[in-house]
């Protein structure tokens, strides 16, 4: 499962590499006037294209169709406020949750690694008992 | 601005900003390693490799906390605005530090088996059904991926190509990424941390970020309640020369009314570069100057001076007595609107 996912990610990146090659050599001059004649900065765009090539293709489509200026001056302010508030509320929840599942409190004295018990001194070997005497004791 | 792109747009201020940042990061790592490796050895539970990964990981967390705190701080107090400047370089450096942390993790915990380190990372713990012992690594991977996307799209080309709203929407991912980092540390290192200083530093930084965002949200001006075509922007005498007042025209649109000597002009509050708050800037050499990155526009037509080509929308203004009114409907970017003279009784 994980190996398959990693393989899909690898294919995704290879497609991104192909998109990057075409876009940086040919497409960028058509959609971004300020990139004309500027070549040194282009390698810096490769990581972004590798990661976001579907977005790059979509933006190329939008720009070629001349739909660039719509809502350009309307930042997603409401979304930003909403996301920031969710984050502000999520942080204490995550922190409290993490502390609750912890098996001891952060200020508790940490568990000590106990030393193994000292070995008992070896008992002195018992005096040999004559077989007859042993039998006699058992019979009593 | 709208001239040929270069790899990195540095200027003397940015050199200083980046140099200070770099020195702080190097100092933090150095001090952490000096303090942390005193008792570390290969015979101890904490060895040098683990101390190094913790040094870079905690550094990345603190950097991300500062980055997220700068926005609300600047909104609450203008003296923090200089920190906002060049925040993208700050973000790229944070990604580099976080990536170093990840490389150390892969190179220590998952490097000594025939299994591919990435596969080992994702398969070593699959207890997704429980909170205690949850594979916290996935939160770190998700946050690192977001940081990679944000760093990779930090060049000005991406702002222009994606358009500021799309770029801004993409960069809002920083918020869930921060939550993921908090979960990554909370379910990871915090579970067996024995040093209370770390728990206090980590919890304090995260809570401060949340509190600052709440405070900035509470300080936002209220929505306009009147659905008129004209929205009041306040008393003309309250606008300092060379400065602006910001008026909210709709939930997603704000205008900045600037005073330039004895005249008033209204433009969009969103800079064409990164949608920075133009109304928090000032007029420099006759041009409205964005407080974030210094992009400039003429007050009367919203056009950048040559050779730059950025344009922002303009708005009609009128006066009722001393009260300034802004028409809700914007003119297309770059449309000239004759400046409105200030009333005679305004000093």
XYZ file of C-alpha atoms in Angstrom:
487
model
C 0.000 0.000 0.000
C 2.651 2.519 1.088
C 4.981 1.424 -1.679
C 2.154 1.958 -4.189
C 1.475 5.438 -2.836
C 5.137 6.332 -3.124
C 5.158 5.028 -6.681
C 2.152 7.206 -7.537
C 3.964 10.188 -6.002
C 6.985 9.423 -8.139
C 4.859 9.306 -11.306
C 3.225 12.593 -10.277
C 6.645 14.208 -9.964
C 7.787 12.851 -13.335
C 4.719 14.367 -15.000
C 5.580 17.586 -13.161
C 9.085 17.428 -14.601
C 7.664 17.134 -18.121
C 5.291 20.065 -17.485
C 8.179 22.103 -16.068
C 10.323 21.471 -19.138
C 7.578 22.564 -21.560
C 6.403 25.470 -19.435
C 9.806 26.968 -18.704
C 11.074 26.667 -22.270
C 7.924 27.591 -24.169
C 4.814 28.392 -22.165
C 6.038 30.948 -19.644
C 6.707 33.638 -22.269
C 3.127 33.379 -23.473
C 1.453 33.899 -20.124
C 3.876 36.085 -18.158
C 5.218 39.190 -19.934
C 7.742 39.941 -17.206
C 9.451 36.591 -17.797
C 10.388 37.481 -21.358
C 14.155 37.596 -21.643
C 14.651 36.545 -18.007
C 16.172 33.080 -17.787
C 18.297 32.907 -14.632
C 15.293 32.792 -12.302
C 13.524 30.004 -14.181
C 15.247 27.038 -12.471
C 13.866 28.384 -9.182
C 10.369 27.652 -10.448
C 11.025 23.940 -10.999
C 10.189 22.755 -7.440
C 6.897 24.650 -7.522
C 5.909 23.221 -10.893
C 6.853 19.691 -9.768
C 4.558 20.031 -6.760
C 1.713 22.009 -8.324
C 1.669 21.162 -12.015
C -2.134 20.706 -12.177
C -2.517 24.256 -10.813
C 0.054 25.517 -13.328
C -1.885 23.959 -16.207
C -5.154 25.434 -14.919
C -3.646 28.922 -14.595
C -2.200 28.679 -18.108
C -5.675 27.832 -19.360
C -7.203 30.801 -17.494
C -4.530 33.226 -18.698
C -4.722 32.086 -22.310
C -8.489 32.666 -22.179
C -7.879 36.185 -20.811
C -9.685 35.680 -17.504
C -6.813 36.923 -15.392
C -8.165 40.169 -13.979
C -11.349 38.834 -12.401
C -11.324 39.309 -8.622
C -7.596 40.063 -8.664
C -8.053 42.700 -5.982
C -10.284 40.683 -3.703
C -8.095 38.738 -1.315
C -9.674 35.764 0.503
C -9.950 37.832 3.683
C -13.008 36.065 5.053
C -11.385 32.688 4.559
C -8.237 33.912 6.266
C -10.154 35.137 9.287
C -12.077 31.859 9.504
C -8.941 29.726 9.199
C -7.076 31.854 11.749
C -9.903 31.539 14.260
C -10.127 27.777 13.743
C -6.382 27.579 14.346
C -6.654 29.683 17.503
C -9.319 27.331 18.843
C -7.604 24.147 17.667
C -4.276 24.873 19.362
C -5.485 24.579 22.991
C -7.569 21.510 22.063
C -4.538 19.774 20.558
C -2.315 20.757 23.486
C -4.826 19.604 26.093
C -5.421 16.375 24.186
C -1.706 15.689 24.005
C -1.303 16.290 27.734
C -4.337 14.142 28.580
C -3.081 11.093 26.715
C 0.363 11.480 28.197
C 0.980 8.727 30.710
C 2.570 11.040 33.260
C 2.376 14.809 33.721
C 5.201 16.972 32.371
C 6.064 18.232 35.852
C 5.991 14.800 37.449
C 9.196 13.327 38.629
C 10.366 11.072 35.824
C 10.398 7.346 36.356
C 13.650 6.091 37.697
C 15.476 3.188 36.252
C 15.901 0.872 39.198
C 19.119 -0.974 39.722
C 18.859 -4.760 39.556
C 18.762 -6.391 43.006
C 22.113 -7.359 44.362
C 22.838 -11.021 44.072
C 22.561 -12.967 47.363
C 25.908 -14.237 48.622
C 26.472 -17.801 47.590
C 25.420 -20.239 50.370
C 28.121 -22.335 51.913
C 28.037 -25.886 50.527
C 26.260 -28.238 52.894
C 28.253 -30.974 54.533
C 27.866 -34.255 52.713
C 25.395 -36.519 54.386
C 25.970 -40.235 54.514
C 23.357 -42.082 52.421
C 22.382 -44.223 55.327
C 21.793 -41.294 57.620
C 19.684 -39.570 54.981
C 17.548 -42.595 54.535
C 17.150 -42.881 58.306
C 15.975 -39.241 58.560
C 13.485 -39.742 55.772
C 12.095 -42.803 57.458
C 11.415 -41.056 60.788
C 7.980 44.807 -9.269
C 6.833 44.514 -12.840
C 10.241 44.392 -14.451
C 12.287 41.390 -15.534
C 12.409 38.714 -12.881
C 15.649 37.987 -11.063
C 16.340 34.925 -8.898
C 16.189 36.821 -5.588
C 15.185 40.453 -5.126
C 17.656 41.562 -2.499
C 18.219 45.114 -1.311
C 20.196 46.505 1.659
C 17.227 46.087 4.025
C 16.669 42.511 2.943
C 20.373 41.735 3.381
C 20.156 42.946 6.973
C 16.883 41.060 7.594
C 18.263 37.805 6.208
C 21.602 38.206 7.980
C 19.913 38.758 11.362
C 17.680 35.764 10.727
C 20.587 33.533 9.789
C 22.618 34.583 12.820
C 19.658 33.854 15.120
C 19.170 30.379 13.609
C 22.875 29.508 13.823
C 23.064 30.782 17.410
C 19.984 28.792 18.449
C 21.316 25.567 16.909
C 24.764 26.154 18.397
C 23.437 26.803 21.919
C 21.004 23.864 21.708
C 23.780 21.501 20.632
C 26.188 22.835 23.247
C 23.655 22.358 26.040
C 22.078 19.192 24.713
C 25.102 17.114 23.855
C 26.729 17.437 27.257
C 25.358 14.086 28.433
C 24.571 12.542 25.060
C 26.507 9.570 23.916
C 25.879 6.387 21.984
C 25.487 4.563 25.294
C 22.621 6.844 26.428
C 18.969 7.014 25.313
C 19.681 10.517 23.955
C 22.605 10.530 21.579
C 24.115 13.179 19.367
C 21.905 12.381 16.353
C 18.734 12.779 18.405
C 19.934 16.058 19.898
C 20.668 17.391 16.397
C 17.224 16.447 15.087
C 15.613 18.036 18.141
C 17.683 21.181 17.685
C 16.518 21.656 14.090
C 12.961 20.505 14.814
C 12.457 22.895 17.724
C 14.108 25.696 15.759
C 11.691 25.159 12.847
C 8.733 25.156 15.257
C 9.800 28.432 16.870
C 10.468 30.028 13.473
C 7.019 29.005 12.269
C 5.490 30.397 15.460
C 7.222 33.745 14.900
C 6.127 33.824 11.250
C 2.510 33.285 12.242
C 2.727 35.821 15.063
C 4.076 38.609 12.826
C 0.803 39.081 10.919
C -1.508 39.739 13.897
C 1.244 41.660 15.726
C 1.606 44.045 12.783
C -2.157 44.464 12.675
C -2.326 45.234 16.376
C 0.698 47.540 16.431
C 2.289 49.192 13.407
C 5.731 49.070 14.996
C 5.877 45.385 14.063
C 5.377 46.125 10.368
C 9.124 45.967 9.571
C 9.062 42.307 10.644
C 6.402 41.608 8.035
C 8.710 42.871 5.359
C 10.610 40.017 3.719
C 8.629 37.369 5.589
C 8.910 35.112 2.545
C 12.662 34.694 3.069
C 11.838 33.803 6.663
C 9.488 31.093 5.377
C 12.023 29.646 2.962
C 14.622 29.480 5.733
C 12.090 27.747 8.003
C 11.518 25.108 5.341
C 15.289 24.540 5.071
C 15.560 24.061 8.850
C 12.519 21.737 8.927
C 13.925 19.705 6.030
C 17.218 19.299 7.899
C 15.242 17.971 10.868
C 13.484 15.454 8.588
C 16.770 14.340 7.033
C 18.222 13.691 10.486
C 15.115 11.679 11.445
C 15.358 9.520 8.322
C 19.109 9.137 8.744
C 18.874 7.873 12.299
C 15.603 6.062 12.967
C 15.005 4.513 9.544
C 18.424 4.109 7.980
C 19.628 0.822 9.391
C 17.428 -1.702 7.609
C 17.126 -2.937 4.032
C 13.693 -1.247 3.799
C 13.563 2.074 1.953
C 13.691 4.823 4.650
C 10.497 6.508 3.383
C 8.606 3.196 3.341
C 9.967 2.421 6.792
C 8.858 5.834 8.053
C 5.311 5.292 6.843
C 4.991 1.668 7.925
C 6.872 1.565 11.234
C 3.781 2.645 13.173
C 0.294 2.170 11.710
C -1.748 2.627 14.900
C -4.016 5.224 13.301
C -6.988 4.008 15.331
C -5.739 5.226 18.697
C -4.656 8.560 20.150
C -1.987 7.239 22.476
C 0.830 6.062 20.261
C -0.684 7.665 17.159
C 1.883 7.841 14.340
C 2.678 11.504 14.887
C 5.157 11.427 12.012
C 2.334 11.912 9.485
C 1.590 15.340 10.962
C 5.209 16.312 10.466
C 5.207 14.988 6.891
C 2.047 16.952 6.073
C 3.480 20.159 7.542
C 6.774 19.673 5.717
C 4.927 19.170 2.426
C 3.002 22.417 2.969
C 6.196 24.274 3.844
C 7.767 22.889 0.660
C 4.843 24.162 -1.437
C 4.946 27.587 0.203
C 8.726 27.885 -0.166
C 8.594 26.698 -3.777
C 5.953 29.314 -4.645
C 7.570 32.212 -2.798
C 9.057 33.867 -5.903
C 7.266 36.966 -7.220
C 6.554 35.093 -10.451
C 4.053 32.895 -8.599
C 2.188 35.903 -7.238
C 1.748 37.340 -10.687
C 1.102 34.017 -12.418
C -1.374 32.602 -9.900
C -2.869 36.067 -9.104
C -2.727 37.387 -5.506
C -6.054 35.840 -4.383
C -5.092 32.332 -5.592
C -1.575 32.715 -4.198
C -2.956 33.950 -0.891
C -5.456 31.083 -0.736
C -2.632 28.619 -1.331
C -0.547 30.221 1.390
C -3.419 29.961 3.874
C -2.270 26.338 4.122
C 0.225 27.654 6.654
C -2.554 27.586 9.270
C -3.397 23.856 9.036
C 0.341 23.212 8.708
C 0.948 24.926 12.035
C -1.838 22.925 13.653
C -0.187 19.779 12.232
C 3.162 20.814 13.697
C 1.556 21.358 17.114
C 0.013 17.876 16.877
C 3.335 16.441 15.666
C 5.184 17.787 18.701
C 2.286 17.211 21.116
C 1.831 13.549 20.231
C 5.534 13.025 19.673
C 8.215 14.565 21.794
C 5.837 16.020 24.392
C 4.698 12.506 25.318
C 7.990 11.596 26.911
C 9.582 14.968 27.521
C 10.991 15.189 31.025
C 12.194 18.766 30.781
C 9.377 21.127 31.875
C 11.121 24.051 30.199
C 10.409 22.519 26.822
C 6.741 21.891 27.594
C 6.342 25.498 28.754
C 8.189 26.923 25.737
C 6.253 24.792 23.279
C 2.838 25.352 24.860
C 3.522 29.047 25.435
C 4.567 29.684 21.851
C 1.589 27.801 20.413
C -0.896 29.490 22.756
C 0.610 32.913 22.008
C 0.087 32.359 18.285
C -3.553 31.434 18.860
C -4.157 34.336 21.267
C -2.622 36.883 18.883
C -4.884 35.730 16.055
C -7.925 35.994 18.298
C -6.889 39.481 19.452
C -6.317 40.676 15.879
C -9.699 39.319 14.856
C -11.453 41.040 17.743
C -9.795 44.347 16.827
C -11.097 44.257 13.231
C -13.507 47.094 12.331
C -17.168 46.144 12.215
C -19.058 45.445 9.010
C -20.851 48.388 7.413
C -24.512 48.020 8.292
C -26.016 50.434 5.766
C -26.537 48.960 2.335
C -26.131 52.346 0.650
C -24.151 52.903 -2.499
C -22.032 55.369 -0.508
C -20.172 54.283 2.623
C -18.990 56.771 5.252
C -15.237 56.827 5.847
C -15.277 59.303 8.742
C -14.359 62.938 9.246
C -12.058 64.413 6.617
C -10.089 66.157 9.353
C -9.196 62.823 10.948
C -7.051 61.730 8.003
C -3.430 62.795 8.544
C -1.590 64.164 5.545
C 0.111 61.372 3.605
C -1.893 58.694 5.435
C -5.210 56.929 4.937
C -8.275 55.574 6.623
C -9.517 52.132 5.638
C -13.203 51.632 4.975
C -14.880 48.264 4.570
C -17.190 48.239 1.567
C -18.219 44.581 1.682
C -16.995 41.484 3.483
C -14.301 40.979 0.855
C -13.527 44.519 -0.250
C -11.881 47.490 1.446
C -10.896 50.889 0.177
C -8.164 53.182 1.454
C -8.917 56.917 1.456
C -5.626 58.825 1.273
C -5.004 62.469 1.999
C -2.351 63.945 -0.281
C -1.864 67.556 0.776
C -5.230 69.289 0.296
C -6.904 66.498 -1.713
C -8.417 63.076 -1.025
C -8.305 59.973 -3.245
C -9.627 56.428 -2.719
C -8.025 53.266 -4.028
C -8.350 49.558 -3.323
C -6.792 48.610 -0.004
C -5.277 45.491 -1.615
C -1.857 45.910 -3.214
C -1.560 44.324 -6.659
C 1.608 42.555 -5.564
C 0.577 40.462 -2.586
C -2.696 42.105 -1.556
C -0.869 43.935 1.221
C -2.857 46.582 3.197
C -2.154 49.768 1.244
C -4.164 51.843 3.715
C -1.580 51.056 6.385
C 1.108 52.565 4.189
C 1.797 56.232 3.416
C 2.426 58.560 0.527
C 6.105 58.764 -0.397
C 7.197 61.154 -3.184
C 3.570 61.546 -4.258
C 2.889 57.798 -4.488
C 0.965 55.493 -2.172
C 3.571 53.056 -0.849
C 2.620 49.564 0.298
C 3.896 48.894 3.837
C 4.740 45.303 2.984
C 7.099 45.457 0.027
C 7.172 49.086 -1.102
C 5.069 48.772 -4.259
C 3.867 52.245 -5.280
C 0.750 53.715 -6.928
C -0.387 57.193 -7.875
C -3.383 58.194 -5.688
C -5.416 59.646 -8.546
C -5.348 56.686 -10.954
C -3.968 53.699 -9.007
C -1.167 53.130 -11.537
C 2.439 52.369 -10.606
C 4.905 54.956 -11.913
C 6.846 53.942 -15.054
C 8.494 51.589 -15.821
C 6.226 49.522 -13.563
C 2.822 48.412 -14.794
C 0.785 47.415 -11.704
C -2.698 48.913 -11.407
C -5.276 48.895 -8.655
C -8.980 49.881 -8.673
C -10.022 53.408 -7.747
C -13.234 54.706 -6.144
C -15.388 57.806 -6.364
C -15.410 60.087 -3.345
C -17.739 62.847 -2.187
C -18.122 65.000 0.884
C -21.212 65.662 2.972
C -20.061 68.490 5.147
C -16.828 67.124 6.557
C -17.848 63.475 6.215
C -16.038 61.516 3.496
C -18.182 59.073 1.509
C -16.833 56.295 -0.748
C -18.858 54.751 -3.558
C -19.067 50.974 -3.150
C -18.597 50.205 -6.834
C -14.959 50.229 -7.869
C -13.616 51.585 -11.127
C -11.509 49.180 -13.199
C -7.826 49.152 -12.162
C -5.958 52.211 -13.396
C -9.017 54.437 -13.904
C -8.305 58.087 -13.191
C -10.614 59.751 -10.649
C -10.227 63.478 -10.049
C -9.011 64.014 -6.436
C -11.571 65.539 -4.075
C -10.500 68.842 -2.463
C -10.604 68.958 1.323
C -13.220 71.237 2.939
C -11.967 74.741 3.690
C -12.361 74.314 7.447
C -10.050 71.280 7.608
C -6.564 72.262 8.687
